[in-house]
Amino acid sequence: MTNEISSTTRVLILTANYRITGEIAKFSDSRLTDYINEARRFIAVTDAAVHVRDGGLIFKTPFLDVLSDSIEVITPADMVELA
C-alpha cells in the first residue's frame, strides 16, 4: 500500500440516531471497507451534514469526528438512492 492520499470520497454514514453525509480522505489504493477496518476510535469527516436518522438537518460543519463504534452503515454516497 502506498501512502498517497486520494481525493476525498463522499460517504453516507448511518448511526442509531443520525444520518451523516460528508467526505473522508483515504489512501488511493484502499477500499472503503479497508479504511473502516483500519480506523481508530474516530473517523474524520469533512464538509459534514448531520440529520436526524429519518428527517431534518441538525447542523453542517467543515469537520466532524465520528465514533467508529457507532457506525451501523457506511457507503459511498454516489451508490445511494434515497427512498
PDB file of C-alpha atoms in Angstrom:
ATOM      1  CA  MET A   1       0.000   0.000   0.000  1.00  0.00           C
ATOM      2  CA  THR A   2       1.314   3.418  -0.909  1.00  0.00           C
ATOM      3  CA  ASN A   3       0.955   6.430   1.319  1.00  0.00           C
ATOM      4  CA  GLU A   4      -0.643   8.621  -1.325  1.00  0.00           C
ATOM      5  CA  ILE A   5      -3.935  10.158  -0.254  1.00  0.00           C
ATOM      6  CA  SER A   6      -6.568  10.179  -2.975  1.00  0.00           C
ATOM      7  CA  SER A   7      -9.097  12.877  -3.442  1.00  0.00           C
ATOM      8  CA  THR A   8     -11.840  12.664  -0.865  1.00  0.00           C
ATOM      9  CA  THR A   9     -14.674  10.165  -1.068  1.00  0.00           C
ATOM     10  CA  ARG A  10     -18.210  11.348  -0.338  1.00  0.00           C
ATOM     11  CA  VAL A  11     -19.936   8.955   2.079  1.00  0.00           C
ATOM     12  CA  LEU A  12     -23.262   8.332   3.754  1.00  0.00           C
ATOM     13  CA  ILE A  13     -22.996   7.169   7.370  1.00  0.00           C
ATOM     14  CA  LEU A  14     -25.887   5.862   9.431  1.00  0.00           C
ATOM     15  CA  THR A  15     -25.764   5.551  13.206  1.00  0.00           C
ATOM     16  CA  ALA A  16     -28.588   4.606  15.555  1.00  0.00           C
ATOM     17  CA  ASN A  17     -29.725   8.239  15.678  1.00  0.00           C
ATOM     18  CA  TYR A  18     -28.125  10.134  12.797  1.00  0.00           C
ATOM     19  CA  ARG A  19     -27.652  10.235   9.031  1.00  0.00           C
ATOM     20  CA  ILE A  20     -24.334  11.885   8.206  1.00  0.00           C
ATOM     21  CA  THR A  21     -23.058  12.864   4.784  1.00  0.00           C
ATOM     22  CA  GLY A  22     -19.585  14.163   4.153  1.00  0.00           C
ATOM     23  CA  GLU A  23     -16.132  13.474   2.769  1.00  0.00           C
ATOM     24  CA  ILE A  24     -13.388  11.179   4.005  1.00  0.00           C
ATOM     25  CA  ALA A  25      -9.790  11.042   2.777  1.00  0.00           C
ATOM     26  CA  LYS A  26      -8.305   7.603   2.290  1.00  0.00           C
ATOM     27  CA  PHE A  27      -5.279   6.047   0.668  1.00  0.00           C
ATOM     28  CA  SER A  28      -5.634   5.914  -3.095  1.00  0.00           C
ATOM     29  CA  ASP A  29      -5.308   2.137  -3.296  1.00  0.00           C
ATOM     30  CA  SER A  30      -7.615   1.207  -0.392  1.00  0.00           C
ATOM     31  CA  ARG A  31     -11.280   0.306  -0.382  1.00  0.00           C
ATOM     32  CA  LEU A  32     -13.801   1.963   1.937  1.00  0.00           C
ATOM     33  CA  THR A  33     -14.031  -1.357   3.802  1.00  0.00           C
ATOM     34  CA  ASP A  34     -10.266  -1.324   4.372  1.00  0.00           C
ATOM     35  CA  TYR A  35     -10.448   2.269   5.597  1.00  0.00           C
ATOM     36  CA  ILE A  36     -13.144   1.423   8.164  1.00  0.00           C
ATOM     37  CA  ASN A  37     -11.414  -1.763   9.313  1.00  0.00           C
ATOM     38  CA  GLU A  38      -8.189   0.181   9.946  1.00  0.00           C
ATOM     39  CA  ALA A  39      -9.878   3.203  11.542  1.00  0.00           C
ATOM     40  CA  ARG A  40      -9.010   4.072  15.080  1.00  0.00           C
ATOM     41  CA  ARG A  41     -11.599   5.250  17.586  1.00  0.00           C
ATOM     42  CA  PHE A  42     -12.854   8.106  15.389  1.00  0.00           C
ATOM     43  CA  ILE A  43     -13.024   8.777  11.670  1.00  0.00           C
ATOM     44  CA  ALA A  44     -12.643  12.299  10.330  1.00  0.00           C
ATOM     45  CA  VAL A  45     -15.450  13.575   8.121  1.00  0.00           C
ATOM     46  CA  THR A  46     -15.166  16.924   6.346  1.00  0.00           C
ATOM     47  CA  ASP A  47     -17.906  19.031   4.761  1.00  0.00           C
ATOM     48  CA  ALA A  48     -20.346  17.162   7.024  1.00  0.00           C
ATOM     49  CA  ALA A  49     -24.114  17.455   7.322  1.00  0.00           C
ATOM     50  CA  VAL A  50     -25.836  15.737  10.251  1.00  0.00           C
ATOM     51  CA  HIS A  51     -29.531  14.868  10.054  1.00  0.00           C
ATOM     52  CA  VAL A  52     -31.795  13.021  12.459  1.00  0.00           C
ATOM     53  CA  ARG A  53     -31.955   9.490  11.123  1.00  0.00           C
ATOM     54  CA  ASP A  54     -35.367   9.911   9.497  1.00  0.00           C
ATOM     55  CA  GLY A  55     -35.549  13.603   8.823  1.00  0.00           C
ATOM     56  CA  GLY A  56     -34.360  17.124   9.210  1.00  0.00           C
ATOM     57  CA  LEU A  57     -30.969  18.728   9.230  1.00  0.00           C
ATOM     58  CA  ILE A  58     -29.448  19.309  12.674  1.00  0.00           C
ATOM     59  CA  PHE A  59     -26.256  21.077  11.574  1.00  0.00           C
ATOM     60  CA  LYS A  60     -23.486  21.380   8.994  1.00  0.00           C
ATOM     61  CA  THR A  61     -19.804  21.670   9.849  1.00  0.00           C
ATOM     62  CA  PRO A  62     -16.497  21.704   7.978  1.00  0.00           C
ATOM     63  CA  PHE A  63     -15.114  18.976  10.284  1.00  0.00           C
ATOM     64  CA  LEU A  64     -16.651  16.199  12.362  1.00  0.00           C
ATOM     65  CA  ASP A  65     -15.177  13.207  14.192  1.00  0.00           C
ATOM     66  CA  VAL A  66     -17.492  10.190  14.136  1.00  0.00           C
ATOM     67  CA  LEU A  67     -17.062   7.447  16.734  1.00  0.00           C
ATOM     68  CA  SER A  68     -16.218   4.322  14.729  1.00  0.00           C
ATOM     69  CA  ASP A  69     -18.125   2.020  17.083  1.00  0.00           C
ATOM     70  CA  SER A  70     -21.352   3.973  16.489  1.00  0.00           C
ATOM     71  CA  ILE A  71     -21.353   3.450  12.712  1.00  0.00           C
ATOM     72  CA  GLU A  72     -24.009   0.975  11.624  1.00  0.00           C
ATOM     73  CA  VAL A  73     -23.778   1.626   7.860  1.00  0.00           C
ATOM     74  CA  ILE A  74     -21.257   3.457   5.698  1.00  0.00           C
ATOM     75  CA  THR A  75     -21.304   3.585   1.914  1.00  0.00           C
ATOM     76  CA  PRO A  76     -20.058   5.807  -0.874  1.00  0.00           C
ATOM     77  CA  ALA A  77     -22.777   8.435  -1.335  1.00  0.00           C
ATOM     78  CA  ASP A  78     -22.795   8.042  -5.115  1.00  0.00           C
ATOM     79  CA  MET A  79     -24.048   4.460  -4.663  1.00  0.00           C
ATOM     80  CA  VAL A  80     -27.113   5.518  -2.655  1.00  0.00           C
ATOM     81  CA  GLU A  81     -30.629   6.095  -3.903  1.00  0.00           C
ATOM     82  CA  LEU A  82     -32.652   7.540  -1.031  1.00  0.00           C
ATOM     83  CA  ALA A  83     -36.302   6.440  -0.799  1.00  0.00           C
TER      84      ALA A  83
END
